[in-house]
C-alpha positions in Angstrom: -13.4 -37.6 -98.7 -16.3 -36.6 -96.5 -16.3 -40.4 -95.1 -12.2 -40.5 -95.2 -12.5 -37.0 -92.6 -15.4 -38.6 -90.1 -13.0 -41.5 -89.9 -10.2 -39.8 -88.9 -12.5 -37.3 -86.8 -13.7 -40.8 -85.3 -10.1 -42.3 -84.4 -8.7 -39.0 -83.6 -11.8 -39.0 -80.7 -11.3 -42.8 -79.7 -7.2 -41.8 -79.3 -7.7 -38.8 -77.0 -10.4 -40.8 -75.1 -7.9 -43.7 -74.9 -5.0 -41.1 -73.4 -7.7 -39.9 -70.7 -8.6 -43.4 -69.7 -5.1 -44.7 -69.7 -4.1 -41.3 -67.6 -7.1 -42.2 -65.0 -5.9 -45.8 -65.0 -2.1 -44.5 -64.5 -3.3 -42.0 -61.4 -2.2 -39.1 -63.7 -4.8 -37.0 -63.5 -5.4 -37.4 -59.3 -1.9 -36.6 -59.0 -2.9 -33.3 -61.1 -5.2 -32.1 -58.0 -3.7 -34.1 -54.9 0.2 -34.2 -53.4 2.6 -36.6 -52.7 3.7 -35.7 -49.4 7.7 -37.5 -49.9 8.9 -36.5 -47.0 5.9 -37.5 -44.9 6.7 -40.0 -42.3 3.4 -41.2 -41.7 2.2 -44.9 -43.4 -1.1 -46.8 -44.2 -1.3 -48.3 -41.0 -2.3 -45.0 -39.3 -5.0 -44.7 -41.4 -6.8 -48.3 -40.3 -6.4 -47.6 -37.1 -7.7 -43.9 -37.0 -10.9 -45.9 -38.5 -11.1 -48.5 -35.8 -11.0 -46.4 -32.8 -13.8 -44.3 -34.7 -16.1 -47.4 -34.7 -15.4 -47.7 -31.1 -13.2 -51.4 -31.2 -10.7 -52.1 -28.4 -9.0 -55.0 -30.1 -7.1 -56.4 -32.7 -6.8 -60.3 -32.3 -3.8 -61.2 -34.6 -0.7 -63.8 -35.2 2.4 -60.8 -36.2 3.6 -61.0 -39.3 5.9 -58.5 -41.2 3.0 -57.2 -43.7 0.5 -56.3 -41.0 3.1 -54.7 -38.5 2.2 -51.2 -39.3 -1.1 -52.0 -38.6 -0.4 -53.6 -35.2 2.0 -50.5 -34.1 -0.2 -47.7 -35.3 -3.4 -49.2 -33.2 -1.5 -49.3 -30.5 -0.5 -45.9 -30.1 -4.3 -45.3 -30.5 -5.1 -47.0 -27.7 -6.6 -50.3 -29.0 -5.4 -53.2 -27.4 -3.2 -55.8 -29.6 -3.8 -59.5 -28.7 -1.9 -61.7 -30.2 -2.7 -65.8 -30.1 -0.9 -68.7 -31.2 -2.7 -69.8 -34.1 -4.7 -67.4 -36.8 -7.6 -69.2 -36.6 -7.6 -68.6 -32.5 -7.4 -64.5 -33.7 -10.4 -65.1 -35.4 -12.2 -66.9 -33.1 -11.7 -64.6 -30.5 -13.0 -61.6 -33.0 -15.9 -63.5 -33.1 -16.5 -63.7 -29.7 -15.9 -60.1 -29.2 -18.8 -59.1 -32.0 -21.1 -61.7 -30.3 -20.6 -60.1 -27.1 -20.1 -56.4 -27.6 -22.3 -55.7 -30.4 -19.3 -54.4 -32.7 -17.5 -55.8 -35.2 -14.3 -57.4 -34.0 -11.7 -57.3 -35.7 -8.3 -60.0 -36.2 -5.6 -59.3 -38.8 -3.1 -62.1 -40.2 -0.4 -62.0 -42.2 -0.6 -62.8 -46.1 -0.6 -66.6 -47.4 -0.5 -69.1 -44.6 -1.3 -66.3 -42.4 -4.7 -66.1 -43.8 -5.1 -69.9 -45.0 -5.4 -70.5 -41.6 -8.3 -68.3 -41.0 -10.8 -70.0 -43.0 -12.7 -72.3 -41.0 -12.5 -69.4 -38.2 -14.0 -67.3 -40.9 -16.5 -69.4 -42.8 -17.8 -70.7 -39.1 -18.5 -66.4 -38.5 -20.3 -66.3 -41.6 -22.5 -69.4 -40.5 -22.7 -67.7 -37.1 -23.8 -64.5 -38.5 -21.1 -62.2 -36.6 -19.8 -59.1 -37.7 -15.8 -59.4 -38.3 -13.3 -57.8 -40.0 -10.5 -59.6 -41.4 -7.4 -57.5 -42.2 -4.8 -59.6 -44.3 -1.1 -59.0 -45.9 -0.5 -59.2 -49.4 2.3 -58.5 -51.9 3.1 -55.6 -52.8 0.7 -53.7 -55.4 3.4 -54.3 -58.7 4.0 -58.1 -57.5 0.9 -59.6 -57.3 1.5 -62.8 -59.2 5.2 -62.6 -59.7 6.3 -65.2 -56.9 6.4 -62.9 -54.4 6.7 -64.3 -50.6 3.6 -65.9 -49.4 1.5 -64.6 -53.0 -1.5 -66.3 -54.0 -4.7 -65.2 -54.9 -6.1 -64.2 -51.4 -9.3 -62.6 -53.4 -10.5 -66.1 -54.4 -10.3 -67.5 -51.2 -12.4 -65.6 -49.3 -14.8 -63.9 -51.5 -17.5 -67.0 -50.9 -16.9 -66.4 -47.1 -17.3 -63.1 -47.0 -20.1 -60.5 -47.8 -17.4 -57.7 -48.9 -13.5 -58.2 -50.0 -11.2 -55.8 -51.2 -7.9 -55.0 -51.9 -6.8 -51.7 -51.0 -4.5 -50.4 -54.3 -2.9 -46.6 -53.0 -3.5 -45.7 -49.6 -5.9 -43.1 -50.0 -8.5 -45.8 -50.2 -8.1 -47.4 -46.8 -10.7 -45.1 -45.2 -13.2 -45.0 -47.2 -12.7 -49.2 -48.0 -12.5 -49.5 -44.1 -15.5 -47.8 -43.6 -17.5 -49.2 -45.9 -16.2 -53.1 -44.6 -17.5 -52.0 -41.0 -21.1 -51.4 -42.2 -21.4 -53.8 -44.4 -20.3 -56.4 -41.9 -23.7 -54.8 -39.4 -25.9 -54.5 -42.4 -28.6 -56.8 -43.2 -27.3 -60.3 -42.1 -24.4 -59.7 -40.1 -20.9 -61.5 -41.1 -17.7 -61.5 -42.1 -15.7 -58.9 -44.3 -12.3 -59.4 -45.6 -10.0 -56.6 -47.1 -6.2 -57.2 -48.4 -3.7 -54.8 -47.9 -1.1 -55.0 -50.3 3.1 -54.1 -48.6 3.4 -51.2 -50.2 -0.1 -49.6 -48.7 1.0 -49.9 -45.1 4.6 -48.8 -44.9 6.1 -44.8 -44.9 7.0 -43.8 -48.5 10.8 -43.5 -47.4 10.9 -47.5 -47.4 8.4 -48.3 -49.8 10.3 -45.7 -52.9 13.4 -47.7 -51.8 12.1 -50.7 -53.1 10.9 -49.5 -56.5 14.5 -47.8 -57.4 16.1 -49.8 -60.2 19.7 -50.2 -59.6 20.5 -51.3 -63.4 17.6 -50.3 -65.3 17.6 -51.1 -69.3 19.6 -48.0 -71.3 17.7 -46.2 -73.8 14.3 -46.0 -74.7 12.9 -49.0 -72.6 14.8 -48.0 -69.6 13.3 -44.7 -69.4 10.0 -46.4 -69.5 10.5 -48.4 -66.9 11.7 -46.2 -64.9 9.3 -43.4 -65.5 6.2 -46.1 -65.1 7.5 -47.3 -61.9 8.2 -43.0 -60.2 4.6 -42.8 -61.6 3.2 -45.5 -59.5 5.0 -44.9 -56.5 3.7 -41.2 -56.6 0.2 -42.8 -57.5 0.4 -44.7 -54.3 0.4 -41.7 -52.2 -0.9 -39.3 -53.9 -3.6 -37.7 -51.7 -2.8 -40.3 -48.9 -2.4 -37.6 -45.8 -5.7 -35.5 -46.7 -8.6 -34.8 -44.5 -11.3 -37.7 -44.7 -14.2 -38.9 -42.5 -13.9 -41.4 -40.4 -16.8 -41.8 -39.0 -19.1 -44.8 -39.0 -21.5 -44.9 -42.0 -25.5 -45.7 -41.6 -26.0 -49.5 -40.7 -28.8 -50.8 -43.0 -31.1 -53.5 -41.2 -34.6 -55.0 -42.4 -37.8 -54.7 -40.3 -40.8 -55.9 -40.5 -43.7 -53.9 -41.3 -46.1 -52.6 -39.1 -48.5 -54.4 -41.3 -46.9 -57.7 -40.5 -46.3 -57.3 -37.4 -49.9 -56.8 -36.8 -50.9 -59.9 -39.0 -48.9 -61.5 -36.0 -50.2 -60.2 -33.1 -53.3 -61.7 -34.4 -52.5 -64.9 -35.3 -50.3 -65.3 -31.8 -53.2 -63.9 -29.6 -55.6 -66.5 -31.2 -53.0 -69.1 -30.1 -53.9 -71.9 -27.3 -50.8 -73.4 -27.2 -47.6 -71.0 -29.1 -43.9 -71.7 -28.8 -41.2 -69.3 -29.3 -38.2 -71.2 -31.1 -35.7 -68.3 -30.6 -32.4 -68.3 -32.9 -28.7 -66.3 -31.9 -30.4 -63.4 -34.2 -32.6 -62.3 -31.6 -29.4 -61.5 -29.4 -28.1 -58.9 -32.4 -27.7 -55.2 -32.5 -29.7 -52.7 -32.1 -32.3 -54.5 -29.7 -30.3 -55.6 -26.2 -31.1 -59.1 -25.5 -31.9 -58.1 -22.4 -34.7 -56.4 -23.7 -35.9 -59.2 -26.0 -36.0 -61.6 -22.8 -38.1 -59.2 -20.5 -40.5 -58.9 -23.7 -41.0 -62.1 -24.1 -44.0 -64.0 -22.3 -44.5 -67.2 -24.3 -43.4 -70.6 -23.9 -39.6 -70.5 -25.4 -37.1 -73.1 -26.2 -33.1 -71.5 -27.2 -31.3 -74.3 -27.7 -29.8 -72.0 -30.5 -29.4 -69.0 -28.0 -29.3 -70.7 -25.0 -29.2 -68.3 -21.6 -32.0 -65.7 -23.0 -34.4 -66.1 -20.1 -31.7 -67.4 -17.6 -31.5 -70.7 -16.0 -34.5 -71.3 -14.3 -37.7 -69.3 -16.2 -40.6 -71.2 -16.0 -41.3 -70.3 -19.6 -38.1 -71.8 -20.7 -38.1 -75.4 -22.2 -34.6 -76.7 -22.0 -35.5 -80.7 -22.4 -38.0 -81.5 -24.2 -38.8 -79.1 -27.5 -39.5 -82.2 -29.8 -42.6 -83.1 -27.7 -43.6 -79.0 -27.4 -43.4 -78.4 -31.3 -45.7 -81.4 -31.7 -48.5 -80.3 -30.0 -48.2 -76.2 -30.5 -50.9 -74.8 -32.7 -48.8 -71.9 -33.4 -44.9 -71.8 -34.2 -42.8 -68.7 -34.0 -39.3 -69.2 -35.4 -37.7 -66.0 -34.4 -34.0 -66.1 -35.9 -34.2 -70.3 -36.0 -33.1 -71.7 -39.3 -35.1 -75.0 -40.3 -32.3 -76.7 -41.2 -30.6 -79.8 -39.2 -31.1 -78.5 -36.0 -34.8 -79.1 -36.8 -34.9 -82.1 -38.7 -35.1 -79.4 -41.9 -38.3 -78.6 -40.6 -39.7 -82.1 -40.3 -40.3 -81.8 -36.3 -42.7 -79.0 -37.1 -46.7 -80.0 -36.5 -48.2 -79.4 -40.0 -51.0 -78.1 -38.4 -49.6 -75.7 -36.5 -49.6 -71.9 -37.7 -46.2 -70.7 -38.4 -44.7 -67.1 -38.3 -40.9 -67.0 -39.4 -38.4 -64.1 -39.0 -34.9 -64.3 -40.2 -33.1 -61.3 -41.5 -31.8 -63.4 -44.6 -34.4 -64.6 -47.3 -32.7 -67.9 -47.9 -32.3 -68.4 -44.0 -35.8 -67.4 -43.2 -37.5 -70.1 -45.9 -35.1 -72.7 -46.4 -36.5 -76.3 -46.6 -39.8 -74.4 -46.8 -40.8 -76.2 -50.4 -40.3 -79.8 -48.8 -41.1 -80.2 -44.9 -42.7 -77.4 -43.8 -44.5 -73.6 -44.9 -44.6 -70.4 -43.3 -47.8 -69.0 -42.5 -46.3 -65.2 -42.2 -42.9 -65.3 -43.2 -41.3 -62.1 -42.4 -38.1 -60.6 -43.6 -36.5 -58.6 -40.7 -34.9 -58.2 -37.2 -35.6 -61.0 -35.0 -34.8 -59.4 -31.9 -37.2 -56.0 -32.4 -39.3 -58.2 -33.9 -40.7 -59.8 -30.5 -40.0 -57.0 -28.5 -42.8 -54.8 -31.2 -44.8 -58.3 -30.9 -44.9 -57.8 -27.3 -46.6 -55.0 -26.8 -49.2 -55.8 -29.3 -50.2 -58.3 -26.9 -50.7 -56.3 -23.9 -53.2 -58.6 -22.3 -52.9 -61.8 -24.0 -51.7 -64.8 -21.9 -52.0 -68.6 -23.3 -53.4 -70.9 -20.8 -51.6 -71.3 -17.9 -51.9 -75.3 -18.3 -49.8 -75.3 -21.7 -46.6 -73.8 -20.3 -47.0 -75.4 -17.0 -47.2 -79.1 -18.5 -44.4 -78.1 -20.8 -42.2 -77.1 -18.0 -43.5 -80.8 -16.0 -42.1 -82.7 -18.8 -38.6 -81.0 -18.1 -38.5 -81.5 -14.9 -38.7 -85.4 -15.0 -37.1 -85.1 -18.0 -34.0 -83.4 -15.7 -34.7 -85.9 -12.8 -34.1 -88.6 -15.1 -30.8 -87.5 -15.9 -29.6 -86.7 -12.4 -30.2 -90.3 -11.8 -28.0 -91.3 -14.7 -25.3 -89.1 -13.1 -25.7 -90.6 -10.1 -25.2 -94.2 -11.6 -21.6 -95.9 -11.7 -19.3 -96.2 -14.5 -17.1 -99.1 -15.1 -13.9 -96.6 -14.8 -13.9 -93.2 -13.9 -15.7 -90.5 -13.2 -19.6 -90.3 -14.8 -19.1 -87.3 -17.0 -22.9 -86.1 -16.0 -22.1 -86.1 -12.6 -18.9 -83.6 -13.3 -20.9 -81.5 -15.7 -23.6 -81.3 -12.5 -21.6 -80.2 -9.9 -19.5 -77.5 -12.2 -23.5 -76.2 -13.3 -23.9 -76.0 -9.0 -20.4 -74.2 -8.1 -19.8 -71.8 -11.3 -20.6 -68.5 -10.4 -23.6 -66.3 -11.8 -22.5 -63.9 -14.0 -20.3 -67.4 -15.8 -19.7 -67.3 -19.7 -19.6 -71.3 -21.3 -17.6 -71.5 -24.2 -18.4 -75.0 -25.5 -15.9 -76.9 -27.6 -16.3 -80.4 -28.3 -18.3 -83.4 -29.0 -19.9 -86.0 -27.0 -18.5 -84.5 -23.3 -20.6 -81.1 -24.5 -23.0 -82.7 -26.1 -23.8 -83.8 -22.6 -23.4 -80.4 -21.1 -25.8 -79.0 -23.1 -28.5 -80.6 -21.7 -27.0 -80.4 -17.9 -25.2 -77.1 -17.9 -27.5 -73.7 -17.4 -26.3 -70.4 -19.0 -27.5 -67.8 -16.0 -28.6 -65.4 -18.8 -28.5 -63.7 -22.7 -24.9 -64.1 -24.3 -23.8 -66.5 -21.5 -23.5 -69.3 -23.7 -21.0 -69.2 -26.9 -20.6 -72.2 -29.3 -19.5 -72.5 -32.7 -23.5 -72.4 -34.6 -24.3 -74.0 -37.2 -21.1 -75.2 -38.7 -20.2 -77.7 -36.0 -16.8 -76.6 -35.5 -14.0 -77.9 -33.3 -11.4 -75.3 -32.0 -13.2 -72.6 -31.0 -12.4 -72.8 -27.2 -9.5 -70.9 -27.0 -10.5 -68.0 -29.3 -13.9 -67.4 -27.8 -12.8 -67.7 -24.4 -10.2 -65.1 -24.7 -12.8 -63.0 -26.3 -15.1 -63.4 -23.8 -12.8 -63.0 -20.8 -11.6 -59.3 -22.5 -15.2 -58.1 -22.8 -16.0 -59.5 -19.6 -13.0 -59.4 -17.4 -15.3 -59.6 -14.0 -17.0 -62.7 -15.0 -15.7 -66.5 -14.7 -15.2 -67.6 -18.5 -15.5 -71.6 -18.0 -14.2 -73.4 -21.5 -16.2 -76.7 -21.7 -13.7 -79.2 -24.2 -13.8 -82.7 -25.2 -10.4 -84.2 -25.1 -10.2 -84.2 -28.7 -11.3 -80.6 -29.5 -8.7 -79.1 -26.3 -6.0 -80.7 -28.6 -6.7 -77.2 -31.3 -6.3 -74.4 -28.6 -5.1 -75.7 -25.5 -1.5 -73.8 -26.4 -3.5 -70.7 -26.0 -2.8 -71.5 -22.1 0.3 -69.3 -22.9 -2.0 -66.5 -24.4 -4.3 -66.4 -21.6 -0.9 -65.9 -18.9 0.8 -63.3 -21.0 -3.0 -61.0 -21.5 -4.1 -61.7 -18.1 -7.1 -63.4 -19.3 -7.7 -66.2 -16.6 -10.2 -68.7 -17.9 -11.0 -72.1 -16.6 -11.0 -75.2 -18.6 -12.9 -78.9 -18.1 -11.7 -81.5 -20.4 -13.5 -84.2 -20.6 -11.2 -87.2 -20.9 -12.6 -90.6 -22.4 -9.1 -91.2 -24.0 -11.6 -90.9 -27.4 -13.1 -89.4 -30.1 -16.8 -90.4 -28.5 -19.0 -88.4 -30.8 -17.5 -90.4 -33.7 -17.0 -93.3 -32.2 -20.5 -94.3 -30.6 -22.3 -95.0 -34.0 -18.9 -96.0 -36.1 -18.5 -99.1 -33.9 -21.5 -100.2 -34.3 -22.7 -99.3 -37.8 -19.3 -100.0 -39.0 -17.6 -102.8 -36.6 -14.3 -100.8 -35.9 -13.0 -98.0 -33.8 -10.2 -97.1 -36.3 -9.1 -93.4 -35.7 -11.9 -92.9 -33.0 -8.9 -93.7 -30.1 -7.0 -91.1 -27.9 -5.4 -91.7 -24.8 -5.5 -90.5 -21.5 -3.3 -87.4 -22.3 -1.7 -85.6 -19.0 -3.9 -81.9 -20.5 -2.9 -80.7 -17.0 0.7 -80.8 -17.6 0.7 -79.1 -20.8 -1.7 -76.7 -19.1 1.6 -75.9 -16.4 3.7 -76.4 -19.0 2.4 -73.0 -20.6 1.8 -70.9 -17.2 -1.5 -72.1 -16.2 -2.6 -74.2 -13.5 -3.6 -77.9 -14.2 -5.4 -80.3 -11.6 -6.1 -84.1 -12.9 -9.5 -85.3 -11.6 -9.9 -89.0 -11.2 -12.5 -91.7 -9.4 -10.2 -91.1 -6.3 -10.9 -87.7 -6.6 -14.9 -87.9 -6.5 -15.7 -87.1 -2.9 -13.1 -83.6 -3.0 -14.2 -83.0 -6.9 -16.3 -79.5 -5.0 -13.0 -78.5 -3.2 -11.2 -79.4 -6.7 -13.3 -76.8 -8.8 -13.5 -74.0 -5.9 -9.6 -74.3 -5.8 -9.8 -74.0 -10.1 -12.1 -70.9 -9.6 -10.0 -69.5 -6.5 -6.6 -69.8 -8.7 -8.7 -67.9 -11.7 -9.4 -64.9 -9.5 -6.1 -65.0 -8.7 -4.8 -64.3 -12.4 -4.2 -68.3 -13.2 -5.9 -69.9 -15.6 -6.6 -73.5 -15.0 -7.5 -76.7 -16.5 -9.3 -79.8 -15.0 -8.3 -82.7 -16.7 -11.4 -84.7 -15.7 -11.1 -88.6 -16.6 -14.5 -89.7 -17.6 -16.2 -92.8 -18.1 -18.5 -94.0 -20.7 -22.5 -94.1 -20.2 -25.2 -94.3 -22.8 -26.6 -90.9 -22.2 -27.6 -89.5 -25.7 -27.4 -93.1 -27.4 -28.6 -92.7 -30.8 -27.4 -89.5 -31.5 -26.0 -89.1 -34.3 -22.2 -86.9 -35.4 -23.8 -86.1 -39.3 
């Protein structure tokens, strides 16, 4: 009997814990302490935007679709500025651009299913970037996940190995704190992207969302009532407490830093150093530390390929040409945000010998590769960017020999005179795409942003064109990606609305954005585009023929860009060999429609030359 009571003591205790649970589950026991406010008039969409303008962001890139709308409207009427592009992934591209160049998190929001399908290169090339960005997506509504709603599928899946945070917002009393949380985490520790779903039913007043969860012809009897009861229940659930007083305001952004310790392991190491290079990555240009402050710290040979523009265009510190040869004969390596991954031959170009510091803020970044080609000799888990600035004044005093960055800086320059020669050589048709890329490097103006979006044409630019300072360069990182032209340029030009935003495109890679021409008329965001016209896909095509004996799929043609350009509100010129000896008076006229509120497009027919043969497209 004694063992027949505990039993029933036991059950009776596991039933009433079951009831609790199922009432926390069911929102019955919030719904005890918060209110439904019915007759409320206010929706979801207020809440995300009173978290926004809190963290200071001025705008929402985005493609409208029905489940985002409240969103849209209610930043609005807070005063951040809606921009809405063509294609998603533009929205997101342009979000990245803003982060990049503000030092926030920028933000795009998409529509659910195809909406947000067409994100994810945009999004997986942030995460590779490392840039902070908030992706706000639609969903169906909270009771039809799964039921064959419009545009359901399992959003969650998708973007959870793209993204350091996702969630899906379930009543709206969680979009504030869920918003607030995204924002940090997307600044914390390695920046990136953050993804959070809003379900319908979150975003919209309770006078349209209780509409759709009356049942017109619900069961009779017992089930009915069920039904009917569960669904009341959810519906106050879903806005119970939504209206209350919460905090808005930014939560504590977490980033590593080295230790003074290290730091001082450094200083000695570098100020032993005859002949140290500074390999500096797009870390040292993050939040907290200005870039500008990183480049007047640093007093070391640098080359930035991976942030080019940090010590402007013509430092005598900066090696632009020939980093190969410099890493080879350094005795000491720093690798200050730089990833040893292709871009460095996975750390095969480094000099074994050489002493090697490395500081990444991500431990898989910061020694990748390191158990095959090459091995840290202080390998430091932190902030690039306050990094060399605390590195700096450690070595208050310390200069290398003047011979080592002086003979560094002689190898550029012949390398450079070698390839204004090469520009100045004939091609069999057209224009020599070097000689373009020089005279737009003489005539852009100095406070000029390059968005670079292609393949062989900015391949080429990269080595001619000179970024005037920090953030003045913006290309996709390490994921190689075609399309990002239009999206960062419209970033750009909203951040920097003074400055000439030039948008360097292969022919191929315009193909993805060049309809944001009608985005950059209707936001007054007047950029100027050079498409480099070979009637080819070049990149591809220069080690396919010959490995491979066929140009199949490499072949374009010699698309009139400029027409589409006029065709949505810009101003096209075509540029061709007739054109050489007025190409100056062709680009000042681009740059004089600009700051006149056109954006304009030189569709530049180019020539083939054998600059860069032997690169390589993988």
């Amino acid at each position: 009997l004694e063992t027949i009571g505990t039993l029933l003591g036991c059950s009776a205790g596991a039933a009433v814990c079951g009831l609790l649970f199922a009432a926390f589950k069911l929102g019955l026991l919030y719904q005890l302490f918060h209110k439904t406010e019915t007759k409320s008039p206010r929706h979801g969409g207020e809440s995300v935007a009173e978290v926004l303008r809190a963290h200071g962001v001025k705008y929402v890139f985005t493609l409208v679709g029905g489940h985002i709308s409240p969103v849209l409207v209610a930043c609005e009427k807070v005063g951040i500025r809606i921009v809405d592009t063509r294609h998603e992934a533009t929205a997101v591209f342009a979000a990245d651009a803003v982060a990049r160049l503000s030092g926030t998190v920028g933000v795009a929001a998409v529509t659910a299913g195809p909406g947000l399908t067409n994100t994810v290169t945009a999004v997986k090339n942030a995460q590779m970037a490392e840039s902070p960005l908030l992706l706000i997506g639609g969903a169906a509504g909270t009771l039809l996940k799964g039921r064959g709603a419009l545009q359901d599928i399992d959003q969650m899946s998708l973007f959870k190995p793209l993204c350091k945070f996702c969630a899906s917002i379930r009543t709206v009393r969680e979009i504030v704190p869920t918003v607030r949380k995204a924002l940090a985490v997307a600044q914390s520790g390695t920046p990136g992207p953050v993804f959070i779903e809003f379900p319908i039913d979150t975003l919209y007043p309770y006078h349209l969302v209780s509409k759709e969860f009356t049942v017109k012809n619900p069961p009779k009897g017992l089930m009915g009532k069920i039904i009917t009861w569960y669904l009341n229940n959810h519906l106050m659930n879903l806005f119970a407490g939504a209206w209350e007083t919460r905090d808005v305001s930014p939560l504590p952004v977490d980033i590593p830093q080295a230790t003074d310790d290290q730091v001082q392991r450094c200083i000695e190491l570098v100020s032993r150093a005859k002949k140290p290079v500074i390999l500096l990555g797009s870390q040292a240009t993050l939040p907290p530390t200005p870039a500008d402050d990183v480049r007047l710290s640093t007093c070391l040979p640098c080359s930035n390929s991976m942030s080019r523009g940090m010590l402007g265009k013509n430092s005598p510190i900066h090696i632009r040409q020939n980093r190969r040869d410099a890493l080879k004969e350094a005795d000491l390596v720093l690798l200050a945000g730089t990833v040893c991954d292709f871009r460095l031959s996975y750390g095969r170009v480094l000099n074994r010998r050489s002493k090697i510091i490395a500081v990444n803020r991500d431990k898989t970044q910061l020694l990748k590769n390191s158990d095959l080609f090459w091995k840290p000799t202080i390998a430091v888990q932190g902030d690039a960017g306050s990094f060399l600035v605390r590195l700096s004044k450690g070595l208050k005093g310390y200069s290398c020999p003047k011979e080592w960055p002086q003979s560094l800086k002689a190898g550029d320059v012949t390398k450079e005179n070698a390839n204004r020669a090469k520009a100045n050589e004939k091609t069999e048709h057209h224009l020599n795409p070097l000689k373009v890329l020089h005279q737009v490097d003489e005539l852009m103006a100095e406070d000029s942003i390059i968005v670079a979006d292609g393949g062989d044409f900015v391949g080429s630019a990269a080595y001619i064109l000179r970024p005037r300072g920090p953030l003045q360069w913006l290309d996709p990182g390490a994921f190689g990606t075609l399309g990002v032209g239009g999206g960062f340029a419209l970033g750009a030009k909203l951040c920097r609305p003074e400055s000439e935003v030039w948008i360097v495109y292969g022919d191929g890679s315009s193909g993805y954005s060049v309809a944001e021409f009608d985005t950059f008329g209707r936001h007054k965001t007047p950029v100027i585009a050079v498409v480099g016209n070979d009637a080819c896909w070049s990149q591809i095509s220069r080690e396919q023929v010959p490995m491979l004996g066929s140009n199949v799929a490499c072949g374009l043609a010699f698309t009139d860009y400029h027409i589409v350009a006029d065709g949505f509100g810009g101003k096209g010129y075509l540029v061709g060999r007739e054109d050489e000896d007025r190409l100056n008076d062709i680009i000042r006229q681009a740059q004089k429609e600009t700051q006149e509120g056109k954006a304009t497009l030189l569709n530049v027919l180019i020539g083939k030359t054998n600059f860069r043969e032997g690169s390589i497209s993988v």
